[in-house]
Short mmCIF file of N, CA, C and O in Angstrom, two decimals:
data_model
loop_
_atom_site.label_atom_id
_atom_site.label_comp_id
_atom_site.label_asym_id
_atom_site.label_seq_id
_atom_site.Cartn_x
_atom_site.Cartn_y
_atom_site.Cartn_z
N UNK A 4 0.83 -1.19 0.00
CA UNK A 4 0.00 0.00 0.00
C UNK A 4 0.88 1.25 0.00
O UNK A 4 1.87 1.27 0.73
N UNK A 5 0.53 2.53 -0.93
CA UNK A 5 1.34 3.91 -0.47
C UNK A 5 0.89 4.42 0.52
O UNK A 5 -0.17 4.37 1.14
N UNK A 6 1.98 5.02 0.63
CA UNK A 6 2.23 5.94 2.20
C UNK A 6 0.96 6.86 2.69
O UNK A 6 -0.02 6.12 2.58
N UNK A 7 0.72 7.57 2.95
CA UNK A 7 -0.08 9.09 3.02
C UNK A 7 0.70 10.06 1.89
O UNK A 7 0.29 10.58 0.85
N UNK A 8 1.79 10.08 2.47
CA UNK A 8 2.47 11.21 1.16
C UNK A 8 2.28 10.62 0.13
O UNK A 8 1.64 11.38 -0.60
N UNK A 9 2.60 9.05 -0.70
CA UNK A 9 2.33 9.08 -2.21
C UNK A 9 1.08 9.04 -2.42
O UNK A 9 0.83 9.29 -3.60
N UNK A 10 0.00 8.78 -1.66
CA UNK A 10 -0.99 9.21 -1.82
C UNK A 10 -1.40 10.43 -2.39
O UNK A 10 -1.99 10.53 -3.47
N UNK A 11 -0.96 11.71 -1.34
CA UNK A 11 -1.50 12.86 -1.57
C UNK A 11 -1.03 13.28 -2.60
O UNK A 11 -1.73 14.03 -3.29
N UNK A 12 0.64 12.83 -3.12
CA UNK A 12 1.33 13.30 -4.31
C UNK A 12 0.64 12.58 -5.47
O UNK A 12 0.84 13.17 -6.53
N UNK A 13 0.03 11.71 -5.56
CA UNK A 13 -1.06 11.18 -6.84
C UNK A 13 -1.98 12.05 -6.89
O UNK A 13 -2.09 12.72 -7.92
N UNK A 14 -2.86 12.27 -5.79
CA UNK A 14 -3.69 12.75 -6.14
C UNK A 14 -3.46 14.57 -6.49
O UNK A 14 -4.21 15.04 -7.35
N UNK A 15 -2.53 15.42 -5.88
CA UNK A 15 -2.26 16.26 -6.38
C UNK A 15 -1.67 16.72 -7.88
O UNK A 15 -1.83 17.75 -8.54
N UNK A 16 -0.94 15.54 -8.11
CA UNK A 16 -0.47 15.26 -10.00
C UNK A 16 -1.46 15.63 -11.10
O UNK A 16 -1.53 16.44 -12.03
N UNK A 17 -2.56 14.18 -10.29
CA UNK A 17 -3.94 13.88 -11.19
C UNK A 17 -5.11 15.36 -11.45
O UNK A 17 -5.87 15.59 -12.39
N UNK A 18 -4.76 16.35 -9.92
CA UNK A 18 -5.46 16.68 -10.37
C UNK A 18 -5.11 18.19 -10.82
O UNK A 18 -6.01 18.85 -11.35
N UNK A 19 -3.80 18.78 -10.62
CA UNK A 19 -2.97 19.64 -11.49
C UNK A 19 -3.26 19.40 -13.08
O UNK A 19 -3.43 20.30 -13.90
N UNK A 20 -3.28 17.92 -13.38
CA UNK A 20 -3.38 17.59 -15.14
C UNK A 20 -4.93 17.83 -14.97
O UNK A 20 -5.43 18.79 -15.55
N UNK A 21 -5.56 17.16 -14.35
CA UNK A 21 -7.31 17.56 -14.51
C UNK A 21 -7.25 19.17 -14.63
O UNK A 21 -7.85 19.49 -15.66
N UNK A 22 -6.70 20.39 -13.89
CA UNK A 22 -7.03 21.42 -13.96
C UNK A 22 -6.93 22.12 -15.18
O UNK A 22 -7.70 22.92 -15.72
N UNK A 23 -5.60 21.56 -15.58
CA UNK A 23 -5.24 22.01 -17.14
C UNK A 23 -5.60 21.32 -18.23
O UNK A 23 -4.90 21.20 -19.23
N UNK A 24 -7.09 20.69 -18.01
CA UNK A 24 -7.55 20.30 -19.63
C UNK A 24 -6.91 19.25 -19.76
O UNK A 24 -7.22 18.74 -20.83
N UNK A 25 -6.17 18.65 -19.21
CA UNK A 25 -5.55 17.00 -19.62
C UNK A 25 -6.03 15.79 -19.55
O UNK A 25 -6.08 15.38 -18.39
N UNK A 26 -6.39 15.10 -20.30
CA UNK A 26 -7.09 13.53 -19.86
C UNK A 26 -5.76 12.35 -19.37
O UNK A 26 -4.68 12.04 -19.88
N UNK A 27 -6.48 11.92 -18.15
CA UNK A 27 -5.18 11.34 -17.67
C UNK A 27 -5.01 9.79 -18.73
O UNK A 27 -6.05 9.46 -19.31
N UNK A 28 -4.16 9.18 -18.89
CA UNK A 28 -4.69 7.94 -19.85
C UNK A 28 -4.48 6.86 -19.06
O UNK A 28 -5.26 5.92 -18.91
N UNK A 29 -3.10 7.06 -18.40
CA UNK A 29 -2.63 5.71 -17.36
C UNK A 29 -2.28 6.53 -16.36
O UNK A 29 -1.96 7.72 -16.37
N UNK A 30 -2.45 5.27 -14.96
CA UNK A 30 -2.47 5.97 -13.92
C UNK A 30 -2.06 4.55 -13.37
O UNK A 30 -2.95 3.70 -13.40
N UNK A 31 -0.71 4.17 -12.83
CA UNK A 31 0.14 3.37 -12.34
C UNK A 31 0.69 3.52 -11.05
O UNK A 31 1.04 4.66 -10.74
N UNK A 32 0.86 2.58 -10.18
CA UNK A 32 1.67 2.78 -8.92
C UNK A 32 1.94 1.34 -9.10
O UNK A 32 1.10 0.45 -9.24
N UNK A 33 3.80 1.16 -9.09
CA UNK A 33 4.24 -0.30 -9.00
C UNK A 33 4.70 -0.36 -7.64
O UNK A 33 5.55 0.38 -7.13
N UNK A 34 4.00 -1.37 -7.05
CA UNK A 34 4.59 -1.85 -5.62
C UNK A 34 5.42 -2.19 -5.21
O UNK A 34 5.71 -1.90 -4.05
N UNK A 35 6.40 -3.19 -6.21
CA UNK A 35 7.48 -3.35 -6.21
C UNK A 35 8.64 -2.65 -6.28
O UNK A 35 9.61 -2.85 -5.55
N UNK A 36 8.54 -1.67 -7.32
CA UNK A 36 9.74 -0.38 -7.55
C UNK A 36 9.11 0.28 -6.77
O UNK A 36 9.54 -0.23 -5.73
N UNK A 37 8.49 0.97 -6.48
CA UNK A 37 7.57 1.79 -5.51
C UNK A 37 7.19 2.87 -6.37
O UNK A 37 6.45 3.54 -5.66
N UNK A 38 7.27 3.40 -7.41
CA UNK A 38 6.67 4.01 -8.64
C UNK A 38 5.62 4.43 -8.42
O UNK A 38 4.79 3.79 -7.78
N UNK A 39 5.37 5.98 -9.08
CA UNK A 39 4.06 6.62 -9.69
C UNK A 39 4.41 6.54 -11.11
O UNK A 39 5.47 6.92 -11.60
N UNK A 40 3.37 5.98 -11.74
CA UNK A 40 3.77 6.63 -13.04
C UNK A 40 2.61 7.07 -14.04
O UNK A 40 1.87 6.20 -14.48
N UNK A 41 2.43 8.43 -14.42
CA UNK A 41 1.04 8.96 -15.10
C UNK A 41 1.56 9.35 -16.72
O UNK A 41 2.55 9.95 -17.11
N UNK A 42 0.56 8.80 -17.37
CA UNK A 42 0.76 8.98 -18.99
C UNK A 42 -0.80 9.89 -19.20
O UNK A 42 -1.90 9.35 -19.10
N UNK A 43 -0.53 11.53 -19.56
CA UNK A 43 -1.69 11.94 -19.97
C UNK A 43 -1.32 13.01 -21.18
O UNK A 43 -0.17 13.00 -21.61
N UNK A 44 -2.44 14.08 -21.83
CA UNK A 44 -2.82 14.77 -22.35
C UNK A 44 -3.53 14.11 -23.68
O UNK A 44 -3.85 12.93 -23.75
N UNK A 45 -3.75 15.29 -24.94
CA UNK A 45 -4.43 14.65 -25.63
C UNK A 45 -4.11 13.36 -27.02
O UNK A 45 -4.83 12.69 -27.76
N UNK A 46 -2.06 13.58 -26.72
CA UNK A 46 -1.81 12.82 -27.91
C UNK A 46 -0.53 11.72 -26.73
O UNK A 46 0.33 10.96 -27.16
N UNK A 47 -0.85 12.03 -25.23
CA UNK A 47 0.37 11.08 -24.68
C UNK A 47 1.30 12.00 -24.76
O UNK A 47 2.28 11.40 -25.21
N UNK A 48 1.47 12.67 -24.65
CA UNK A 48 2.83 13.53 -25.04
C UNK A 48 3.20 14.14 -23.30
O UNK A 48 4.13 14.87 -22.96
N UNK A 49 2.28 13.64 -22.57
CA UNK A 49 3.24 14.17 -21.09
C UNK A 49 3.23 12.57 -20.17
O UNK A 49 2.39 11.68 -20.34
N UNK A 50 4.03 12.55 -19.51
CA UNK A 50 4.89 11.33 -19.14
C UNK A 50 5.46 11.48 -17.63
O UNK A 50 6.36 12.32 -17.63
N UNK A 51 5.27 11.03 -16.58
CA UNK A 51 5.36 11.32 -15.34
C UNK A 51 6.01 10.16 -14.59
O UNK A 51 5.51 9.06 -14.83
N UNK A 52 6.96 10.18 -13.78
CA UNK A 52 7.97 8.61 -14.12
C UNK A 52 8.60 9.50 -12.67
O UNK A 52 9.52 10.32 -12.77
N UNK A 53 7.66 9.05 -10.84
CA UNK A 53 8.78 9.29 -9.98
C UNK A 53 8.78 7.97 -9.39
O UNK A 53 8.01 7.08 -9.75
N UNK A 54 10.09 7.80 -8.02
CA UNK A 54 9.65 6.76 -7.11
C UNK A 54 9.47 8.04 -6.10
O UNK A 54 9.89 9.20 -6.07
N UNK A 55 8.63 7.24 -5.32
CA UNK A 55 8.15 8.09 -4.23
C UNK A 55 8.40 7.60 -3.19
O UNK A 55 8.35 6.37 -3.16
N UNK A 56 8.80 8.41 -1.82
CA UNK A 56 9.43 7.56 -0.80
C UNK A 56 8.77 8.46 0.11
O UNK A 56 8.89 8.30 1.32
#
């Protein structure tokens, strides 16, 4: 499970791109690497790739 912080840092990402007109497309958290990773706008062209600790 994420923390509280990668929590709040997803949901603050998701909704920074929601504010600016972006459709999110993928919305990933690997448990193993411990990864966020968000693929949005309208052609994929923004790309979001942290580990979060």
């Amino acid at each position: 499970m994420p923390t509280q912080k990668q929590s709040d840092t997803a949901i603050f990402l998701c909704q920074l791109l929601s504010n600016l007109y972006q459709p999110i497309q993928v919305f990933r958290y690997d448990q193993k690497l411990k990864t966020l990773y968000i693929q949005a706008g309208l052609k994929d062209e923004i790309a979001v790739r942290s580990p979060i600790f």
